[in-house]
Amino acid sequence: MNEEDRTTVTAAPTPRDRRRWARYLVEERAEAKIYRRLAARRSGEERAILLALADAEGRHEAHWLELLGGEPARLPRPGLGGRMLGWMAQRFGSIFVLALAQNAEARSPYDDEPYATAAMAADEKVHHEVVRGLAARGRRRLSGTFRAAVFGANDGLVSNLALVMGIGATGVAPGFVLFSGIAGLLAGALSMGAGEFVSVRSQRELLASTEPSDFADAAIPHLDIDANELALVYRARGMDPEEALENARRVVEDSRRPGLPNPRAHEASGEHEIVGGAWGASISSFLFFASGAIIPVLPWIFGLSGLAAVVLALALVGIALFVTGAMVGLLSGGPPLRRALRQLLIGYGAAAVTYALGLLFGVSAG
């Protein structure tokens, strides 16, 4: 619908139109409240952006109030999604709330609403991009830890579920299934932890061996300012010849000025901090894997066996996979239900394969 269509609506509004306006009014108020609650938990630029979004929702609210002729005697309740977002905004951090708000802003009804102005419809599209940008900041802050947690926990869930399903299908005693599950938990968690330790330690050692060193720093003041090889150092690190020569001369000149700090031919890259510590990564991977791998074993730990243990293990793992898949969907800005079902399908698919192999092995052994 173009802008001319929006500004030439002359027919008298129907009761249905007024009910729709009232619904828009409460939804705009709910969204403004969400942004103000999020702003109360932030500071600086993010706080200012969230308050500006709340003010924009306030302008939309004023539009519907004007059409309604003032505050209606009765208003509908906000939708379930809006109420849930408001509750989460008051009690939790902004990352999940902003991810949900991003999806909500993408479903603006104003594109086909004749009584909404073109500016309002444009606002909603811009709001979607603003919220996407704010959510992206939170995702970047969380991405490393969250990726490790989801990867480790899901690996534990799927691998140990597949293990106990396969072992259980052979018809062995419940105690053997329990032992296999615990052994799988420890083996997988230790493997994850050791692998992460070696990976991070190796990466840090590689960075240390390739980063510039301070080996030649003490010799800089004694170099010939017009003929020295310091420029070659910078060229070897990727500078073009002219820039390298200018940089080398500046460093040598500064090294001869009294009162200035000792010159350095290199700058720390900070990549060690980005990679993180080997022990921290190792322990985190161990715990994340173990937290997922313990879930399929719980029925046997509490004394269940047979079909009851299998069904309960599948249910518990299914819930865990569904939740982690939905969380991935929320944080990635994608549809949570689709991500959750995908995670569930992968986990159950792996368990089905090993269960079928266990049945075949049990029959052949019998």
Tab-separated table of C-alpha atoms in Angstrom:
chain	number	residue	atom	x	y	z
A	1	MET	CA	0.000	0.000	0.000
A	2	ASN	CA	1.494	3.373	-0.996
A	3	GLU	CA	1.468	6.621	0.979
A	4	GLU	CA	-1.410	8.108	-1.018
A	5	ASP	CA	-3.637	5.168	-0.033
A	6	ARG	CA	-2.871	5.808	3.616
A	7	THR	CA	-3.804	9.481	3.573
A	8	THR	CA	-7.067	9.280	1.625
A	9	VAL	CA	-9.073	7.025	3.947
A	10	THR	CA	-12.372	8.885	4.371
A	11	ALA	CA	-14.875	6.162	5.273
A	12	ALA	CA	-16.243	6.264	8.799
A	13	PRO	CA	-14.388	3.790	11.008
A	14	THR	CA	-16.286	0.668	11.955
A	15	PRO	CA	-16.368	-0.888	15.439
A	16	ARG	CA	-13.934	-3.461	14.100
A	17	ASP	CA	-11.544	-0.673	13.080
A	18	ARG	CA	-11.718	0.824	16.566
A	19	ARG	CA	-11.017	-2.535	18.193
A	20	ARG	CA	-8.003	-2.928	15.953
A	21	TRP	CA	-6.754	0.560	16.875
A	22	ALA	CA	-7.144	-0.273	20.560
A	23	ARG	CA	-5.081	-3.399	20.073
A	24	TYR	CA	-2.373	-1.399	18.306
A	25	LEU	CA	-2.441	1.090	21.182
A	26	VAL	CA	-1.806	-1.502	23.890
A	27	GLU	CA	0.888	-3.218	21.828
A	28	GLU	CA	2.733	0.065	21.279
A	29	ARG	CA	2.554	0.785	25.005
A	30	ALA	CA	3.845	-2.685	25.802
A	31	GLU	CA	6.774	-2.282	23.396
A	32	ALA	CA	7.655	1.122	24.826
A	33	LYS	CA	7.633	-0.355	28.331
A	34	ILE	CA	9.934	-3.178	27.216
A	35	TYR	CA	12.465	-0.732	25.781
A	36	ARG	CA	12.356	1.432	28.922
A	37	ARG	CA	12.911	-1.599	31.142
A	38	LEU	CA	15.854	-2.682	29.012
A	39	ALA	CA	17.243	0.863	29.070
A	40	ALA	CA	17.118	0.854	32.864
A	41	ARG	CA	19.571	-2.075	32.834
A	42	ARG	CA	21.977	-0.504	30.328
A	43	SER	CA	24.144	2.595	30.219
A	44	GLY	CA	25.759	4.910	27.715
A	45	GLU	CA	24.896	4.654	24.038
A	46	GLU	CA	22.784	1.501	24.327
A	47	ARG	CA	20.608	3.149	26.968
A	48	ALA	CA	20.115	6.226	24.763
A	49	ILE	CA	19.162	4.067	21.758
A	50	LEU	CA	16.624	2.059	23.757
A	51	LEU	CA	15.037	5.221	25.169
A	52	ALA	CA	14.808	6.658	21.638
A	53	LEU	CA	12.994	3.497	20.530
A	54	ALA	CA	10.585	3.886	23.446
A	55	ASP	CA	9.918	7.504	22.423
A	56	ALA	CA	9.198	6.372	18.856
A	57	GLU	CA	6.669	3.822	20.139
A	58	GLY	CA	5.161	6.674	22.141
A	59	ARG	CA	4.568	8.633	18.919
A	60	HIS	CA	2.770	5.640	17.437
A	61	GLU	CA	0.703	5.356	20.605
A	62	ALA	CA	-0.315	9.018	20.267
A	63	HIS	CA	-1.469	8.372	16.696
A	64	TRP	CA	-3.897	5.651	17.771
A	65	LEU	CA	-5.078	7.683	20.754
A	66	GLU	CA	-5.940	10.547	18.419
A	67	LEU	CA	-7.913	8.274	16.108
A	68	LEU	CA	-9.752	6.781	19.087
A	69	GLY	CA	-10.628	10.238	20.362
A	70	GLY	CA	-8.856	9.778	23.686
A	71	GLU	CA	-8.298	6.986	26.168
A	72	PRO	CA	-10.913	4.220	25.652
A	73	ALA	CA	-12.926	3.047	28.615
A	74	ARG	CA	-11.768	-0.523	28.053
A	75	LEU	CA	-8.623	-1.811	26.404
A	76	PRO	CA	-7.618	-5.354	25.443
A	77	ARG	CA	-4.696	-7.011	27.148
A	78	PRO	CA	-1.366	-7.080	25.305
A	79	GLY	CA	-0.615	-10.293	23.471
A	80	LEU	CA	1.089	-13.179	25.214
A	81	GLY	CA	4.359	-12.465	23.426
A	82	GLY	CA	4.379	-8.853	24.578
A	83	ARG	CA	3.601	-9.801	28.180
A	84	MET	CA	6.351	-12.430	28.157
A	85	LEU	CA	8.866	-9.965	26.736
A	86	GLY	CA	7.930	-7.393	29.378
A	87	TRP	CA	8.369	-9.948	32.146
A	88	MET	CA	11.748	-11.039	30.784
A	89	ALA	CA	12.932	-7.454	30.281
A	90	GLN	CA	12.279	-6.734	33.948
A	91	ARG	CA	14.043	-9.809	35.316
A	92	PHE	CA	16.726	-10.923	32.875
A	93	GLY	CA	19.492	-9.523	30.740
A	94	SER	CA	18.850	-7.887	27.408
A	95	ILE	CA	20.359	-10.456	25.019
A	96	PHE	CA	17.436	-12.884	24.844
A	97	VAL	CA	14.854	-10.101	25.098
A	98	LEU	CA	16.409	-8.164	22.221
A	99	ALA	CA	16.590	-11.335	20.132
A	100	LEU	CA	12.862	-11.908	20.691
A	101	ALA	CA	12.103	-8.227	20.092
A	102	GLN	CA	13.991	-8.449	16.801
A	103	ASN	CA	11.601	-11.166	15.632
A	104	ALA	CA	8.608	-9.183	16.891
A	105	GLU	CA	9.666	-6.004	15.050
A	106	ALA	CA	9.925	-8.016	11.830
A	107	ARG	CA	6.184	-8.758	11.979
A	108	SER	CA	4.808	-5.209	11.772
A	109	PRO	CA	1.111	-5.050	10.815
A	110	TYR	CA	1.356	-1.494	9.506
A	111	ASP	CA	2.317	-2.390	5.944
A	112	ASP	CA	-1.320	-3.291	5.217
A	113	GLU	CA	-2.982	-0.965	7.729
A	114	PRO	CA	-4.809	1.892	5.939
A	115	TYR	CA	-5.027	4.011	9.106
A	116	ALA	CA	-1.284	3.848	9.849
A	117	THR	CA	0.925	6.486	8.258
A	118	ALA	CA	3.733	5.598	5.890
A	119	ALA	CA	6.160	7.007	8.464
A	120	MET	CA	4.897	4.551	11.078
A	121	ALA	CA	5.383	1.605	8.739
A	122	ALA	CA	8.879	2.864	7.913
A	123	ASP	CA	9.631	3.321	11.622
A	124	GLU	CA	8.864	-0.325	12.314
A	125	LYS	CA	11.265	-1.490	9.602
A	126	VAL	CA	13.994	0.764	10.960
A	127	HIS	CA	13.261	-0.421	14.509
A	128	HIS	CA	13.864	-3.978	13.342
A	129	GLU	CA	17.343	-3.023	12.108
A	130	VAL	CA	18.115	-1.027	15.269
A	131	VAL	CA	17.113	-3.926	17.513
A	132	ARG	CA	19.068	-6.305	15.276
A	133	GLY	CA	22.158	-4.130	15.794
A	134	LEU	CA	21.707	-4.028	19.572
A	135	ALA	CA	21.113	-7.773	19.683
A	136	ALA	CA	24.244	-8.313	17.578
A	137	ARG	CA	26.313	-6.487	20.206
A	138	GLY	CA	25.063	-8.861	22.855
A	139	ARG	CA	25.628	-11.882	20.627
A	140	ARG	CA	29.239	-10.845	20.030
A	141	ARG	CA	29.826	-10.516	23.772
A	142	LEU	CA	28.287	-13.918	24.400
A	143	SER	CA	29.277	-15.847	21.295
A	144	GLY	CA	32.479	-17.525	22.506
A	145	THR	CA	31.186	-18.784	25.841
A	146	PHE	CA	27.765	-19.637	24.466
A	147	ARG	CA	29.188	-21.560	21.528
A	148	ALA	CA	31.406	-23.612	23.840
A	149	ALA	CA	28.510	-24.307	26.209
A	150	VAL	CA	26.039	-25.338	23.508
A	151	PHE	CA	28.590	-27.374	21.564
A	152	GLY	CA	29.849	-29.194	24.657
A	153	ALA	CA	26.428	-29.864	26.175
A	154	ASN	CA	24.896	-31.029	22.896
A	155	ASP	CA	27.858	-33.253	22.161
A	156	GLY	CA	27.405	-34.867	25.581
A	157	LEU	CA	23.645	-35.236	25.128
A	158	VAL	CA	23.763	-36.799	21.679
A	159	SER	CA	26.841	-39.010	22.075
A	160	ASN	CA	25.853	-40.474	25.427
A	161	LEU	CA	22.216	-40.952	24.422
A	162	ALA	CA	23.389	-42.827	21.339
A	163	LEU	CA	25.743	-44.883	23.513
A	164	VAL	CA	23.202	-45.962	26.139
A	165	MET	CA	20.538	-46.600	23.485
A	166	GLY	CA	22.911	-48.835	21.552
A	167	ILE	CA	24.132	-50.711	24.630
A	168	GLY	CA	20.638	-51.031	26.070
A	169	ALA	CA	19.242	-52.453	22.832
A	170	THR	CA	21.582	-55.449	23.060
A	171	GLY	CA	19.646	-56.699	26.099
A	172	VAL	CA	22.475	-56.447	28.634
A	173	ALA	CA	21.821	-55.909	32.351
A	174	PRO	CA	20.863	-52.401	33.550
A	175	GLY	CA	24.086	-52.178	35.559
A	176	PHE	CA	26.122	-52.600	32.407
A	177	VAL	CA	24.136	-49.838	30.677
A	178	LEU	CA	24.785	-47.550	33.666
A	179	PHE	CA	28.501	-48.376	33.665
A	180	SER	CA	28.683	-47.746	29.912
A	181	GLY	CA	26.944	-44.385	30.302
A	182	ILE	CA	29.263	-43.243	33.104
A	183	ALA	CA	32.301	-44.464	31.163
A	184	GLY	CA	31.058	-42.616	28.076
A	185	LEU	CA	30.553	-39.449	30.133
A	186	LEU	CA	34.068	-39.539	31.568
A	187	ALA	CA	35.720	-40.571	28.313
A	188	GLY	CA	33.947	-37.878	26.314
A	189	ALA	CA	34.433	-35.135	28.905
A	190	LEU	CA	38.127	-35.969	29.345
A	191	SER	CA	38.575	-36.086	25.580
A	192	MET	CA	36.857	-32.713	25.167
A	193	GLY	CA	38.865	-31.166	27.986
A	194	ALA	CA	42.182	-32.561	26.772
A	195	GLY	CA	41.439	-31.601	23.184
A	196	GLU	CA	40.537	-28.053	24.160
A	197	PHE	CA	43.647	-27.742	26.329
A	198	VAL	CA	45.939	-28.914	23.518
A	199	SER	CA	44.137	-26.730	20.975
A	200	VAL	CA	44.330	-23.515	22.998
A	201	ARG	CA	47.864	-24.144	24.270
A	202	SER	CA	49.084	-24.924	20.753
A	203	GLN	CA	47.411	-21.798	19.385
A	204	ARG	CA	49.009	-19.626	22.062
A	205	GLU	CA	52.425	-21.177	21.392
A	206	LEU	CA	51.962	-20.600	17.673
A	207	LEU	CA	51.077	-16.960	18.284
A	208	ALA	CA	54.070	-16.543	20.590
A	209	SER	CA	56.415	-17.924	17.942
A	210	THR	CA	55.051	-15.700	15.176
A	211	GLU	CA	54.606	-12.418	17.065
A	212	PRO	CA	57.342	-9.775	16.886
A	213	SER	CA	59.809	-9.916	19.791
A	214	ASP	CA	61.841	-7.307	21.677
A	215	PHE	CA	65.125	-8.971	20.680
A	216	ALA	CA	66.453	-5.923	18.765
A	217	ASP	CA	64.815	-3.089	20.737
A	218	ALA	CA	67.952	-2.227	22.729
A	219	ALA	CA	69.964	-1.750	19.526
A	220	ILE	CA	67.612	0.799	17.951
A	221	PRO	CA	69.327	3.991	19.293
A	222	HIS	CA	72.636	2.877	17.703
A	223	LEU	CA	71.291	2.408	14.181
A	224	ASP	CA	72.303	4.713	11.316
A	225	ILE	CA	69.291	6.906	10.723
A	226	ASP	CA	69.817	6.944	6.945
A	227	ALA	CA	71.003	3.385	6.398
A	228	ASN	CA	69.508	0.783	8.676
A	229	GLU	CA	67.637	-2.472	8.374
A	230	LEU	CA	64.762	-1.535	10.699
A	231	ALA	CA	62.697	-0.664	7.645
A	232	LEU	CA	63.163	-4.247	6.481
A	233	VAL	CA	61.554	-5.422	9.720
A	234	TYR	CA	58.415	-3.443	8.950
A	235	ARG	CA	58.415	-4.538	5.310
A	236	ALA	CA	58.626	-8.165	6.449
A	237	ARG	CA	55.473	-7.524	8.489
A	238	GLY	CA	53.539	-6.254	5.478
A	239	MET	CA	54.217	-2.503	5.237
A	240	ASP	CA	54.979	-0.980	1.860
A	241	PRO	CA	58.587	0.268	1.410
A	242	GLU	CA	57.886	3.994	1.817
A	243	GLU	CA	55.763	3.544	4.927
A	244	ALA	CA	58.327	1.126	6.401
A	245	LEU	CA	61.199	3.594	5.828
A	246	GLU	CA	59.256	6.485	7.354
A	247	ASN	CA	58.306	4.389	10.358
A	248	ALA	CA	61.912	3.209	10.831
A	249	ARG	CA	63.275	6.766	10.756
A	250	ARG	CA	60.673	7.954	13.246
A	251	VAL	CA	61.482	5.121	15.655
A	252	VAL	CA	65.242	5.764	15.442
A	253	GLU	CA	64.792	9.530	15.927
A	254	ASP	CA	62.535	8.983	18.935
A	255	SER	CA	65.046	6.559	20.438
A	256	ARG	CA	67.659	9.338	20.615
A	257	ARG	CA	65.472	11.895	22.329
A	258	PRO	CA	66.045	12.079	26.070
A	259	GLY	CA	63.049	11.535	28.312
A	260	LEU	CA	61.103	9.372	25.884
A	261	PRO	CA	60.360	5.742	26.799
A	262	ASN	CA	62.465	3.011	25.264
A	263	PRO	CA	61.388	2.464	21.649
A	264	ARG	CA	59.834	-0.766	20.508
A	265	ALA	CA	60.081	-2.286	17.062
A	266	HIS	CA	56.885	-4.261	17.677
A	267	GLU	CA	53.425	-3.899	19.162
A	268	ALA	CA	51.581	-6.542	21.156
A	269	SER	CA	48.679	-7.908	19.156
A	270	GLY	CA	46.452	-8.925	22.046
A	271	GLU	CA	45.566	-12.175	20.270
A	272	HIS	CA	46.575	-14.199	23.332
A	273	GLU	CA	43.710	-12.628	25.249
A	274	ILE	CA	41.280	-13.383	22.420
A	275	VAL	CA	42.314	-17.049	22.378
A	276	GLY	CA	41.909	-17.324	26.156
A	277	GLY	CA	43.559	-19.589	28.696
A	278	ALA	CA	44.166	-23.276	28.061
A	279	TRP	CA	43.142	-24.446	31.539
A	280	GLY	CA	39.956	-22.377	31.581
A	281	ALA	CA	38.918	-23.654	28.155
A	282	SER	CA	39.741	-27.234	29.153
A	283	ILE	CA	37.760	-27.179	32.394
A	284	SER	CA	34.810	-25.447	30.728
A	285	SER	CA	34.690	-28.033	27.938
A	286	PHE	CA	34.873	-30.876	30.459
A	287	LEU	CA	31.995	-29.464	32.516
A	288	PHE	CA	29.816	-28.556	29.534
A	289	PHE	CA	30.150	-32.025	28.028
A	290	ALA	CA	29.551	-33.740	31.380
A	291	SER	CA	26.442	-31.611	32.053
A	292	GLY	CA	24.901	-32.891	28.825
A	293	ALA	CA	26.185	-36.464	29.040
A	294	ILE	CA	24.763	-37.076	32.531
A	295	ILE	CA	21.161	-36.539	31.395
A	296	PRO	CA	20.750	-39.762	29.325
A	297	VAL	CA	22.146	-41.806	32.238
A	298	LEU	CA	19.804	-40.415	34.915
A	299	PRO	CA	17.085	-43.103	34.562
A	300	TRP	CA	19.616	-45.896	35.210
A	301	ILE	CA	21.220	-43.932	38.065
A	302	PHE	CA	17.826	-43.847	39.799
A	303	GLY	CA	17.257	-47.572	39.344
A	304	LEU	CA	15.030	-47.745	36.274
A	305	SER	CA	15.596	-50.325	33.578
A	306	GLY	CA	14.118	-51.642	30.366
A	307	LEU	CA	11.573	-49.695	28.367
A	308	ALA	CA	10.826	-47.242	31.202
A	309	ALA	CA	14.477	-46.161	31.369
A	310	VAL	CA	14.704	-45.816	27.592
A	311	VAL	CA	11.537	-43.727	27.323
A	312	LEU	CA	12.554	-41.452	30.205
A	313	ALA	CA	16.059	-40.987	28.784
A	314	LEU	CA	14.598	-40.045	25.403
A	315	ALA	CA	12.179	-37.591	27.046
A	316	LEU	CA	14.846	-35.911	29.182
A	317	VAL	CA	17.299	-35.574	26.322
A	318	GLY	CA	14.521	-34.398	24.022
A	319	ILE	CA	13.636	-31.577	26.420
A	320	ALA	CA	17.293	-30.572	26.758
A	321	LEU	CA	17.858	-30.621	22.987
A	322	PHE	CA	14.667	-28.654	22.405
A	323	VAL	CA	15.688	-25.969	24.916
A	324	THR	CA	19.239	-25.579	23.633
A	325	GLY	CA	18.029	-25.528	20.040
A	326	ALA	CA	15.484	-22.826	20.858
A	327	MET	CA	18.162	-20.782	22.629
A	328	VAL	CA	20.400	-21.004	19.569
A	329	GLY	CA	17.476	-19.859	17.437
A	330	LEU	CA	16.755	-16.915	19.724
A	331	LEU	CA	20.330	-15.705	19.830
A	332	SER	CA	20.835	-16.146	16.089
A	333	GLY	CA	17.649	-14.222	15.300
A	334	GLY	CA	16.144	-17.271	13.599
A	335	PRO	CA	12.881	-19.076	14.345
A	336	PRO	CA	13.339	-20.813	17.744
A	337	LEU	CA	10.894	-23.637	16.994
A	338	ARG	CA	12.620	-24.617	13.768
A	339	ARG	CA	16.057	-24.622	15.423
A	340	ALA	CA	14.712	-26.656	18.343
A	341	LEU	CA	13.126	-29.264	16.067
A	342	ARG	CA	16.319	-29.508	14.024
A	343	GLN	CA	18.336	-30.149	17.184
A	344	LEU	CA	15.801	-32.739	18.309
A	345	LEU	CA	15.853	-34.531	14.948
A	346	ILE	CA	19.653	-34.756	14.940
A	347	GLY	CA	19.796	-36.171	18.471
A	348	TYR	CA	17.023	-38.703	17.982
A	349	GLY	CA	18.408	-39.685	14.589
A	350	ALA	CA	21.785	-40.586	16.108
A	351	ALA	CA	20.083	-42.535	18.909
A	352	ALA	CA	17.903	-44.424	16.405
A	353	VAL	CA	20.940	-45.545	14.413
A	354	THR	CA	22.810	-46.924	17.430
A	355	TYR	CA	19.631	-48.482	18.856
A	356	ALA	CA	19.079	-50.341	15.592
A	357	LEU	CA	22.706	-51.507	15.597
A	358	GLY	CA	22.333	-52.645	19.197
A	359	LEU	CA	19.232	-54.672	18.297
A	360	LEU	CA	21.043	-56.332	15.412
A	361	PHE	CA	24.056	-57.104	17.581
A	362	GLY	CA	21.844	-58.476	20.351
A	363	VAL	CA	19.975	-60.767	17.964
A	364	SER	CA	23.173	-62.042	16.352
A	365	ALA	CA	24.851	-62.599	19.726
A	366	GLY	CA	21.781	-64.392	21.025
